[in-house]
mmCIF file of C-alpha atoms in Angstrom:
data_model
loop_
_atom_site.group_PDB
_atom_site.id
_atom_site.type_symbol
_atom_site.label_atom_id
_atom_site.label_comp_id
_atom_site.label_asym_id
_atom_site.label_seq_id
_atom_site.Cartn_x
_atom_site.Cartn_y
_atom_site.Cartn_z
ATOM 1 C CA MET A 1 4.888 119.757 -43.910
ATOM 2 C CA SER A 2 4.910 116.811 -46.223
ATOM 3 C CA GLY A 3 1.988 115.565 -48.221
ATOM 4 C CA ARG A 4 0.755 114.124 -51.464
ATOM 5 C CA SER A 5 -0.860 116.062 -54.596
ATOM 6 C CA SER A 6 -2.305 119.384 -59.142
ATOM 7 C CA HIS A 7 -3.347 122.398 -60.971
ATOM 8 C CA GLY A 8 -4.003 120.900 -64.468
ATOM 9 C CA CYS A 9 -1.680 120.318 -67.403
ATOM 10 C CA SER A 10 0.707 123.240 -66.971
ATOM 11 C CA ASP A 11 4.347 123.645 -65.934
ATOM 12 C CA GLY A 12 5.509 120.472 -64.172
ATOM 13 C CA HIS A 13 2.067 118.898 -64.566
ATOM 14 C CA ILE A 14 2.656 118.460 -68.307
ATOM 15 C CA GLY A 15 4.872 115.427 -67.731
ATOM 16 C CA ALA A 16 2.317 113.652 -65.560
ATOM 17 C CA CYS A 17 -0.546 114.417 -67.957
ATOM 18 C CA ALA A 18 1.470 113.324 -70.993
ATOM 19 C CA LEU A 19 2.394 110.062 -69.294
ATOM 20 C CA ALA A 20 -1.274 109.458 -68.450
ATOM 21 C CA VAL A 21 -2.229 109.955 -72.112
ATOM 22 C CA ILE A 22 0.504 107.545 -73.280
ATOM 23 C CA ILE A 23 -0.575 104.874 -70.787
ATOM 24 C CA CYS A 24 -4.228 105.222 -71.791
ATOM 25 C CA TRP A 25 -3.211 104.809 -75.458
ATOM 26 C CA LEU A 26 -1.088 101.737 -74.763
ATOM 27 C CA ILE A 27 -3.638 99.881 -72.610
ATOM 28 C CA PRO A 28 -5.988 98.803 -75.434
ATOM 29 C CA ASN A 29 -3.003 97.467 -77.409
ATOM 30 C CA CYS A 30 -1.685 95.211 -74.626
ATOM 31 C CA GLY A 31 -3.358 91.927 -75.535
ATOM 32 C CA HIS A 32 -7.029 91.250 -74.793
ATOM 33 C CA ALA A 33 -8.350 94.077 -72.617
ATOM 34 C CA ASP A 34 -11.454 94.223 -70.447
ATOM 35 C CA PRO A 35 -13.621 97.355 -70.412
ATOM 36 C CA ILE A 36 -12.357 100.253 -68.329
ATOM 37 C CA GLU A 37 -13.731 100.165 -64.781
ATOM 38 C CA LEU A 38 -14.450 103.288 -62.769
ATOM 39 C CA GLU A 39 -13.868 103.164 -59.017
ATOM 40 C CA ALA A 40 -14.778 106.087 -56.761
ATOM 41 C CA THR A 41 -14.357 106.326 -52.985
ATOM 42 C CA THR A 42 -14.884 109.064 -50.432
ATOM 43 C CA SER A 43 -14.315 109.055 -46.694
ATOM 44 C CA VAL A 44 -14.442 111.341 -43.677
ATOM 45 C CA SER A 45 -12.093 110.561 -40.793
ATOM 46 C CA SER A 46 -10.861 112.125 -37.565
ATOM 47 C CA SER A 47 -7.283 112.054 -38.893
ATOM 48 C CA ASN A 48 -5.357 110.995 -41.973
ATOM 49 C CA ILE A 49 -2.459 108.747 -40.994
ATOM 50 C CA ASP A 50 0.184 107.575 -43.446
ATOM 51 C CA ARG A 51 3.585 105.979 -42.706
ATOM 52 C CA GLY A 52 3.478 106.942 -39.036
ATOM 53 C CA GLU A 53 2.690 110.560 -39.886
ATOM 54 C CA THR A 54 -0.591 112.432 -39.527
ATOM 55 C CA LEU A 55 -1.227 114.405 -42.715
ATOM 56 C CA ALA A 56 -4.405 116.063 -41.439
ATOM 57 C CA LEU A 57 -6.800 115.944 -38.510
ATOM 58 C CA MET A 58 -10.506 115.982 -39.462
ATOM 59 C CA ASN A 59 -10.488 115.551 -43.239
ATOM 60 C CA ASN A 60 -12.254 114.364 -46.351
ATOM 61 C CA GLU A 61 -10.458 112.119 -48.832
ATOM 62 C CA THR A 62 -11.906 111.473 -52.293
ATOM 63 C CA GLU A 63 -10.396 109.287 -55.001
ATOM 64 C CA ILE A 64 -11.438 108.466 -58.566
ATOM 65 C CA GLN A 65 -9.617 105.673 -60.358
ATOM 66 C CA PHE A 66 -9.853 104.203 -63.859
ATOM 67 C CA VAL A 67 -8.718 100.575 -64.087
ATOM 68 C CA LYS A 68 -8.146 98.473 -67.191
ATOM 69 C CA SER A 69 -7.151 94.809 -67.110
ATOM 70 C CA THR A 70 -5.350 92.981 -69.905
ATOM 71 C CA GLN A 71 -3.963 89.470 -70.321
ATOM 72 C CA LEU A 72 -0.615 90.659 -69.006
ATOM 73 C CA ILE A 73 -1.135 93.474 -66.526
ATOM 74 C CA ASP A 74 -3.649 95.705 -64.792
ATOM 75 C CA MET A 75 -3.261 99.433 -65.463
ATOM 76 C CA SER A 76 -4.755 102.291 -63.470
ATOM 77 C CA VAL A 77 -4.923 106.077 -63.535
ATOM 78 C CA GLY A 78 -6.219 107.814 -60.426
ATOM 79 C CA ILE A 79 -6.837 111.267 -58.978
ATOM 80 C CA SER A 80 -7.213 111.822 -55.234
ATOM 81 C CA ARG A 81 -7.726 114.820 -52.975
ATOM 82 C CA ILE A 82 -7.283 115.189 -49.204
ATOM 83 C CA THR A 83 -9.041 118.262 -47.797
ATOM 84 C CA PRO A 84 -8.684 119.204 -44.105
ATOM 85 C CA ILE A 85 -12.083 120.219 -42.704
ATOM 86 C CA GLY A 86 -11.547 120.479 -38.948
ATOM 87 C CA HIS A 87 -10.914 123.567 -36.819
ATOM 88 C CA ASP A 88 -7.142 123.007 -37.207
ATOM 89 C CA ARG A 89 -7.333 122.801 -41.010
ATOM 90 C CA SER A 90 -5.181 125.914 -41.523
ATOM 91 C CA ALA A 91 -2.160 123.992 -40.185
ATOM 92 C CA PHE A 92 -2.406 121.374 -42.926
ATOM 93 C CA ASP A 93 -2.117 121.470 -46.706
ATOM 94 C CA ASP A 94 -4.709 120.314 -49.202
ATOM 95 C CA GLU A 95 -3.174 117.414 -51.104
ATOM 96 C CA LEU A 96 -3.970 116.569 -54.706
ATOM 97 C CA SER A 97 -2.328 113.656 -56.510
ATOM 98 C CA ILE A 98 -2.321 112.046 -59.939
ATOM 99 C CA SER A 99 -1.155 108.430 -59.927
ATOM 100 C CA ILE A 100 -0.411 105.892 -62.631
ATOM 101 C CA GLY A 101 0.044 102.251 -61.720
ATOM 102 C CA ALA A 102 0.675 98.836 -63.227
ATOM 103 C CA GLY A 103 0.298 95.464 -61.551
ATOM 104 C CA ALA A 104 0.569 91.755 -62.311
ATOM 105 C CA GLU A 105 -0.806 88.834 -60.333
ATOM 106 C CA THR A 106 -0.340 85.057 -60.129
ATOM 107 C CA SER A 107 -1.931 82.522 -57.817
ATOM 108 C CA MET A 108 0.839 83.045 -55.246
ATOM 109 C CA ARG A 109 1.924 86.673 -55.502
ATOM 110 C CA ARG A 110 1.098 90.160 -56.759
ATOM 111 C CA ALA A 111 3.460 92.981 -57.734
ATOM 112 C CA ASP A 112 2.569 96.634 -58.338
ATOM 113 C CA LEU A 113 4.532 99.665 -59.543
ATOM 114 C CA SER A 114 3.316 103.262 -59.416
ATOM 115 C CA ILE A 115 4.334 106.840 -60.048
ATOM 116 C CA SER A 116 2.495 109.715 -58.371
ATOM 117 C CA TYR A 117 2.580 113.439 -59.043
ATOM 118 C CA LEU A 118 1.838 115.268 -55.781
ATOM 119 C CA SER A 119 0.910 118.918 -55.395
ATOM 120 C CA PHE A 120 -0.491 121.180 -52.682
ATOM 121 C CA PRO A 121 -2.974 123.763 -54.013
ATOM 122 C CA SER A 122 -3.362 125.607 -50.680
ATOM 123 C CA SER A 123 0.352 126.270 -50.167
ATOM 124 C CA ASP A 124 3.518 127.390 -51.952
ATOM 125 C CA GLU A 125 5.174 124.016 -51.405
ATOM 126 C CA PRO A 126 6.592 122.722 -54.699
ATOM 127 C CA PRO A 127 5.126 119.558 -56.227
ATOM 128 C CA ALA A 128 6.789 116.194 -55.839
ATOM 129 C CA ILE A 129 7.071 112.927 -57.722
ATOM 130 C CA GLU A 130 6.909 109.687 -55.767
ATOM 131 C CA LEU A 131 7.816 106.206 -56.996
ATOM 132 C CA GLY A 132 6.261 103.177 -55.345
ATOM 133 C CA ALA A 133 6.575 99.399 -55.480
ATOM 134 C CA GLU A 134 4.620 96.711 -53.664
ATOM 135 C CA LEU A 135 4.926 92.937 -53.442
ATOM 136 C CA GLY A 136 2.264 90.769 -51.811
ATOM 137 C CA LEU A 137 2.250 87.027 -51.191
ATOM 138 C CA ALA A 138 -0.768 84.707 -50.986
ATOM 139 C CA GLN A 139 0.485 83.152 -47.773
ATOM 140 C CA THR A 140 -0.671 83.085 -44.160
ATOM 141 C CA PHE A 141 -1.331 86.674 -42.986
ATOM 142 C CA SER A 142 -0.906 87.917 -46.595
ATOM 143 C CA PRO A 143 2.508 89.596 -46.087
ATOM 144 C CA THR A 144 2.970 92.739 -48.196
ATOM 145 C CA LEU A 145 6.166 94.761 -48.613
ATOM 146 C CA ALA A 146 5.816 98.351 -49.879
ATOM 147 C CA LEU A 147 8.671 100.666 -50.901
ATOM 148 C CA PHE A 148 8.590 104.356 -51.851
ATOM 149 C CA TYR A 149 10.989 107.084 -52.944
ATOM 150 C CA ASP A 150 10.236 110.826 -53.129
ATOM 151 C CA LEU A 151 12.424 112.330 -55.871
ATOM 152 C CA ARG A 152 12.027 115.931 -54.689
ATOM 153 C CA SER A 153 12.928 115.503 -51.029
ATOM 154 C CA ASP A 154 15.162 112.413 -51.417
ATOM 155 C CA THR A 155 12.970 110.656 -48.839
ATOM 156 C CA TYR A 156 12.528 106.900 -48.960
ATOM 157 C CA GLY A 157 11.072 104.161 -46.829
ATOM 158 C CA ALA A 158 9.702 100.650 -46.512
ATOM 159 C CA GLU A 159 6.643 99.140 -44.860
ATOM 160 C CA LEU A 160 5.712 95.552 -44.017
ATOM 161 C CA ALA A 161 2.023 94.766 -43.498
ATOM 162 C CA LEU A 162 0.319 91.585 -42.260
ATOM 163 C CA SER A 163 -3.437 91.100 -42.467
ATOM 164 C CA HIS A 164 -5.956 88.604 -41.141
ATOM 165 C CA PRO A 165 -9.710 88.368 -41.792
ATOM 166 C CA ILE A 166 -12.236 87.656 -39.047
ATOM 167 C CA GLU A 167 -15.473 86.506 -40.638
ATOM 168 C CA ASN A 168 -18.583 85.225 -38.871
ATOM 169 C CA SER A 169 -22.325 85.874 -38.759
ATOM 170 C CA LEU A 170 -21.792 89.128 -36.841
ATOM 171 C CA THR A 171 -18.907 90.802 -38.599
ATOM 172 C CA ASP A 172 -16.632 90.878 -41.632
ATOM 173 C CA LEU A 173 -13.501 92.361 -40.074
ATOM 174 C CA GLN A 174 -10.046 92.750 -41.617
ATOM 175 C CA LEU A 175 -7.158 93.405 -39.221
ATOM 176 C CA VAL A 176 -3.912 94.880 -40.565
ATOM 177 C CA LEU A 177 -0.664 95.159 -38.609
ATOM 178 C CA ARG A 178 1.999 97.355 -40.207
ATOM 179 C CA THR A 179 5.493 98.459 -39.359
ATOM 180 C CA GLY A 180 7.887 100.609 -41.335
ATOM 181 C CA ALA A 181 10.766 103.037 -41.457
ATOM 182 C CA VAL A 182 11.243 106.371 -43.230
ATOM 183 C CA ASN A 183 14.564 108.057 -44.028
ATOM 184 C CA ALA A 184 14.144 111.803 -44.590
ATOM 185 C CA LYS A 185 16.551 114.724 -44.621
ATOM 186 C CA GLU A 186 15.067 116.307 -41.512
ATOM 187 C CA LEU A 187 14.745 113.119 -39.456
ATOM 188 C CA ASP A 188 14.591 109.347 -39.644
ATOM 189 C CA TYR A 189 11.884 107.436 -37.843
ATOM 190 C CA SER A 190 10.151 104.087 -37.573
ATOM 191 C CA TYR A 191 6.548 103.329 -36.742
ATOM 192 C CA LEU A 192 4.087 100.599 -35.789
ATOM 193 C CA GLY A 193 0.367 100.622 -36.509
ATOM 194 C CA LEU A 194 -2.844 98.618 -36.371
ATOM 195 C CA GLU A 195 -5.943 99.002 -38.544
ATOM 196 C CA GLY A 196 -9.372 97.398 -38.505
ATOM 197 C CA VAL A 197 -11.812 97.576 -41.438
ATOM 198 C CA SER A 198 -15.365 96.282 -41.284
ATOM 199 C CA GLY A 199 -17.902 96.110 -44.098
ATOM 200 C CA LEU A 200 -21.251 97.655 -43.164
ATOM 201 C CA TYR A 201 -23.090 97.331 -46.465
ATOM 202 C CA GLU A 202 -22.252 95.726 -49.795
ATOM 203 C CA SER A 203 -24.030 95.570 -53.134
ATOM 204 C CA GLU A 204 -22.948 95.059 -56.737
ATOM 205 C CA HIS A 205 -22.012 98.724 -57.241
ATOM 206 C CA PHE A 206 -21.853 100.245 -53.747
ATOM 207 C CA ASN A 207 -20.021 99.429 -50.495
ATOM 208 C CA VAL A 208 -19.943 101.091 -47.080
ATOM 209 C CA GLU A 209 -17.104 100.415 -44.634
ATOM 210 C CA ALA A 210 -15.997 101.647 -41.234
ATOM 211 C CA PHE A 211 -12.360 101.697 -40.174
ATOM 212 C CA VAL A 212 -10.168 102.458 -37.187
ATOM 213 C CA ARG A 213 -6.440 103.098 -37.605
ATOM 214 C CA GLY A 214 -3.726 104.097 -35.198
ATOM 215 C CA GLU A 215 0.049 104.389 -35.517
ATOM 216 C CA ALA A 216 2.873 105.319 -33.169
ATOM 217 C CA ALA A 217 6.249 106.676 -34.310
ATOM 218 C CA ASP A 218 9.517 106.963 -32.387
ATOM 219 C CA GLU A 219 9.774 110.672 -33.253
ATOM 220 C CA GLN A 220 7.404 113.499 -32.312
ATOM 221 C CA THR A 221 5.002 114.269 -35.146
ATOM 222 C CA PHE A 222 3.773 117.522 -36.607
ATOM 223 C CA VAL A 223 0.230 116.889 -35.411
ATOM 224 C CA SER A 224 1.423 116.266 -31.846
ATOM 225 C CA ASP A 225 2.819 119.788 -31.804
ATOM 226 C CA ILE A 226 -0.461 121.197 -33.139
ATOM 227 C CA LYS A 227 -2.626 119.344 -30.612
ATOM 228 C CA PHE A 228 -0.505 120.133 -27.579
ATOM 229 C CA GLY A 229 0.523 123.694 -28.382
ATOM 230 C CA GLY A 230 4.194 123.230 -29.200
ATOM 231 C CA GLU A 231 6.204 124.705 -32.038
ATOM 232 C CA PRO A 232 5.451 122.832 -35.279
ATOM 233 C CA SER A 233 8.179 120.474 -36.414
ATOM 234 C CA LEU A 234 8.645 119.007 -39.857
ATOM 235 C CA HIS A 235 7.224 115.495 -39.892
#
Protein backbone atom coordinates (compact mmCIF):
# COMPACT_ATOMS: atom_id res chain seq x y z
CA MET A 1 0.00 0.00 0.00
CA SER A 2 1.29 3.43 -0.79
CA GLY A 3 1.76 6.22 1.67
CA ARG A 4 3.87 9.11 2.81
CA SER A 5 6.68 9.16 5.69
CA SER A 6 11.19 8.50 9.30
CA HIS A 7 13.30 6.93 11.87
CA GLY A 8 15.82 9.78 12.53
CA CYS A 9 19.10 10.65 10.83
CA SER A 10 20.31 7.19 9.87
CA ASP A 11 20.72 5.25 6.61
CA GLY A 12 18.66 6.94 3.89
CA HIS A 13 17.42 9.58 6.34
CA ILE A 14 20.87 11.20 6.40
CA GLY A 15 20.28 12.88 3.04
CA ALA A 16 16.97 14.41 4.11
CA CYS A 17 18.37 15.60 7.45
CA ALA A 18 21.49 17.05 5.83
CA LEU A 19 19.39 18.92 3.28
CA ALA A 20 17.22 20.31 6.10
CA VAL A 21 20.33 21.60 7.90
CA ILE A 22 21.65 23.24 4.70
CA ILE A 23 18.31 24.94 4.02
CA CYS A 24 18.08 26.21 7.60
CA TRP A 25 21.61 27.65 7.27
CA LEU A 26 20.87 29.35 3.96
CA ILE A 27 17.56 30.95 4.99
CA PRO A 28 19.02 33.73 7.18
CA ASN A 29 21.44 34.67 4.39
CA CYS A 30 18.77 35.13 1.70
CA GLY A 31 18.13 38.86 1.98
CA HIS A 32 16.03 40.35 4.78
CA ALA A 33 14.40 37.51 6.70
CA ASP A 34 11.43 37.56 9.06
CA PRO A 35 11.52 35.54 12.29
CA ILE A 36 10.86 31.83 11.97
CA GLU A 37 7.17 30.99 12.42
CA LEU A 38 5.97 27.75 13.97
CA GLU A 39 2.75 26.23 12.64
CA ALA A 40 1.21 23.14 14.21
CA THR A 41 -1.99 21.35 13.17
CA THR A 42 -3.72 18.17 14.27
CA SER A 43 -6.90 16.56 13.01
CA VAL A 44 -9.04 13.47 13.47
CA SER A 45 -11.05 12.28 10.48
CA SER A 46 -13.12 9.29 9.39
CA SER A 47 -10.73 8.69 6.47
CA ASN A 48 -7.59 10.16 4.95
CA ILE A 49 -8.11 10.79 1.24
CA ASP A 50 -5.32 11.88 -1.09
CA ARG A 51 -5.27 11.87 -4.92
CA GLY A 52 -8.35 9.67 -5.16
CA GLU A 53 -6.87 7.12 -2.77
CA THR A 54 -7.79 6.43 0.85
CA LEU A 55 -4.60 6.16 2.90
CA ALA A 56 -6.37 5.27 6.14
CA LEU A 57 -9.86 5.03 7.61
CA MET A 58 -10.24 6.56 11.09
CA ASN A 59 -6.95 8.38 11.67
CA ASN A 60 -5.07 11.17 13.36
CA GLU A 61 -2.84 13.48 11.33
CA THR A 62 -0.38 15.83 13.04
CA GLU A 63 1.97 18.27 11.34
CA ILE A 64 4.61 20.68 12.64
CA GLN A 65 6.08 23.19 10.22
CA PHE A 66 8.75 25.88 10.52
CA VAL A 67 8.36 28.74 8.03
CA LYS A 68 10.77 31.56 7.27
CA SER A 69 10.04 34.37 4.83
CA THR A 70 12.67 36.44 3.03
CA GLN A 71 12.56 39.18 0.41
CA LEU A 72 12.83 36.56 -2.31
CA ILE A 73 11.19 33.35 -1.17
CA ASP A 74 9.38 31.57 1.64
CA MET A 75 11.13 28.48 3.01
CA SER A 76 9.61 25.73 5.13
CA VAL A 77 10.64 22.54 6.89
CA GLY A 78 7.87 20.26 8.13
CA ILE A 79 7.30 16.93 9.84
CA SER A 80 3.95 15.13 9.64
CA ARG A 81 2.56 11.84 10.90
CA ILE A 82 -0.59 9.93 9.90
CA THR A 83 -1.62 7.31 12.46
CA PRO A 84 -4.57 4.96 11.79
CA ILE A 85 -6.70 4.65 14.94
CA GLY A 86 -9.83 2.82 13.81
CA HIS A 87 -10.70 -0.87 14.12
CA ASP A 88 -9.22 -1.47 10.63
CA ARG A 89 -5.92 0.23 11.49
CA SER A 90 -3.88 -2.96 11.01
CA ALA A 91 -4.59 -2.80 7.25
CA PHE A 92 -2.91 0.60 6.92
CA ASP A 93 0.62 1.87 7.48
CA ASP A 94 1.67 4.67 9.79
CA GLU A 95 3.12 7.40 7.60
CA LEU A 96 5.86 9.77 8.68
CA SER A 97 7.25 12.45 6.37
CA ILE A 98 9.90 15.15 6.38
CA SER A 99 9.30 17.89 3.82
CA ILE A 100 11.30 20.88 2.64
CA GLY A 101 9.64 23.53 0.52
CA ALA A 102 10.29 26.86 -1.18
CA GLY A 103 7.73 29.26 -2.61
CA ALA A 104 7.50 32.67 -4.26
CA GLU A 105 4.45 34.88 -4.68
CA THR A 106 3.40 37.92 -6.73
CA SER A 107 0.09 39.74 -6.87
CA MET A 108 -1.15 37.40 -9.62
CA ARG A 109 0.44 34.01 -8.99
CA ARG A 110 2.24 31.74 -6.53
CA ALA A 111 4.69 28.91 -7.23
CA ASP A 112 5.92 26.27 -4.78
CA LEU A 113 8.50 23.48 -4.98
CA SER A 114 8.95 20.71 -2.42
CA ILE A 115 10.84 17.53 -1.68
CA SER A 116 9.49 15.00 0.82
CA TYR A 117 11.13 12.01 2.46
CA LEU A 118 8.44 9.42 3.22
CA SER A 119 8.77 6.42 5.50
CA PHE A 120 6.47 3.88 7.14
CA PRO A 121 7.53 2.96 10.70
CA SER A 122 4.90 0.22 11.14
CA SER A 123 5.87 -1.76 8.03
CA ASP A 124 8.86 -3.07 6.08
CA GLU A 125 8.01 -0.90 3.08
CA PRO A 126 11.10 1.02 1.95
CA PRO A 127 11.12 4.81 2.22
CA ALA A 128 10.42 7.03 -0.75
CA ILE A 129 11.32 10.49 -2.00
CA GLU A 130 8.63 12.59 -3.62
CA LEU A 131 9.09 15.78 -5.64
CA GLY A 132 6.25 18.27 -5.88
CA ALA A 133 5.45 21.49 -7.73
CA GLU A 134 2.43 23.75 -7.51
CA LEU A 135 1.30 26.83 -9.42
CA GLY A 136 -1.66 28.94 -8.32
CA LEU A 137 -3.24 31.95 -10.01
CA ALA A 138 -5.08 34.85 -8.37
CA GLN A 139 -7.97 34.56 -10.79
CA THR A 140 -11.63 33.61 -10.53
CA PHE A 141 -11.94 30.27 -8.67
CA SER A 142 -8.20 30.44 -7.79
CA PRO A 143 -7.05 27.68 -10.20
CA THR A 144 -4.14 25.62 -8.85
CA LEU A 145 -2.13 23.00 -10.73
CA ALA A 146 -0.13 20.49 -8.65
CA LEU A 147 2.38 17.95 -9.98
CA PHE A 148 4.22 15.15 -8.16
CA TYR A 149 6.75 12.44 -8.90
CA ASP A 150 7.68 9.52 -6.62
CA LEU A 151 11.30 8.55 -7.35
CA ARG A 152 11.09 5.12 -5.72
CA SER A 153 7.98 3.79 -7.45
CA ASP A 154 8.24 5.89 -10.64
CA THR A 155 4.70 7.13 -9.98
CA TYR A 156 3.64 10.57 -11.15
CA GLY A 157 0.48 12.59 -11.45
CA ALA A 158 -1.23 15.95 -11.79
CA GLU A 159 -4.16 17.62 -10.07
CA LEU A 160 -6.21 20.70 -10.93
CA ALA A 161 -8.14 22.38 -8.11
CA LEU A 162 -10.70 25.21 -8.20
CA SER A 163 -11.91 26.93 -5.05
CA HIS A 164 -14.64 29.40 -4.15
CA PRO A 165 -15.39 31.07 -0.80
CA ILE A 166 -18.91 31.46 0.57
CA GLU A 167 -18.88 34.11 3.27
CA ASN A 168 -21.87 35.55 5.11
CA SER A 169 -23.06 36.17 8.67
CA LEU A 170 -23.73 32.44 9.18
CA THR A 171 -20.71 30.73 7.70
CA ASP A 172 -17.19 31.09 6.34
CA LEU A 173 -17.13 28.19 3.88
CA GLN A 174 -14.47 27.33 1.31
CA LEU A 175 -15.47 24.90 -1.45
CA VAL A 176 -12.76 23.09 -3.42
CA LEU A 177 -13.35 21.04 -6.57
CA ARG A 178 -10.41 18.89 -7.67
CA THR A 179 -9.69 16.47 -10.46
CA GLY A 180 -6.52 14.59 -11.26
CA ALA A 181 -4.77 11.61 -12.76
CA VAL A 182 -2.10 9.25 -11.41
CA ASN A 183 0.20 7.02 -13.46
CA ALA A 184 1.58 4.13 -11.40
CA LYS A 185 3.22 0.83 -12.28
CA GLU A 186 0.34 -1.24 -10.94
CA LEU A 187 -2.48 0.83 -12.42
CA ASP A 188 -3.39 4.21 -13.84
CA TYR A 189 -6.45 6.05 -12.62
CA SER A 190 -8.19 9.41 -12.56
CA TYR A 191 -10.37 10.92 -9.87
CA LEU A 192 -12.80 13.71 -9.04
CA GLY A 193 -13.40 15.18 -5.60
CA LEU A 194 -15.16 17.90 -3.64
CA GLU A 195 -14.15 19.41 -0.30
CA GLY A 196 -15.78 21.90 2.05
CA VAL A 197 -13.91 23.66 4.87
CA SER A 198 -15.60 25.87 7.43
CA GLY A 199 -13.97 27.93 10.17
CA LEU A 200 -15.53 27.32 13.59
CA TYR A 201 -13.26 29.46 15.76
CA GLU A 202 -10.42 31.85 15.02
CA SER A 203 -8.05 33.85 17.20
CA GLU A 204 -4.58 35.32 16.77
CA HIS A 205 -2.81 32.04 17.59
CA PHE A 206 -5.49 29.33 17.38
CA ASN A 207 -8.02 28.20 14.75
CA VAL A 208 -10.62 25.42 14.69
CA GLU A 209 -12.05 24.15 11.40
CA ALA A 210 -14.40 21.42 10.25
CA PHE A 211 -14.11 19.79 6.84
CA VAL A 212 -15.86 17.27 4.62
CA ARG A 213 -14.04 15.67 1.68
CA GLY A 214 -15.02 13.00 -0.79
CA GLU A 215 -13.38 11.64 -3.93
CA ALA A 216 -14.29 9.02 -6.51
CA ALA A 217 -11.75 7.19 -8.69
CA ASP A 218 -12.30 5.14 -11.84
CA GLU A 219 -10.42 2.18 -10.33
CA GLN A 220 -11.30 0.15 -7.23
CA THR A 221 -9.35 1.35 -4.21
CA PHE A 222 -7.56 -0.50 -1.45
CA VAL A 223 -10.01 0.74 1.17
CA SER A 224 -12.99 -0.48 -0.88
CA ASP A 225 -11.60 -3.99 -0.63
CA ILE A 226 -11.12 -3.63 3.13
CA LYS A 227 -14.63 -2.30 3.75
CA PHE A 228 -16.43 -4.83 1.59
CA GLY A 229 -14.39 -7.94 2.35
CA GLY A 230 -12.54 -8.41 -0.92
CA GLU A 231 -8.90 -9.25 -1.49
CA PRO A 232 -6.75 -6.15 -0.96
CA SER A 233 -5.44 -4.56 -4.13
CA LEU A 234 -2.58 -2.13 -4.46
CA HIS A 235 -3.99 1.39 -4.68
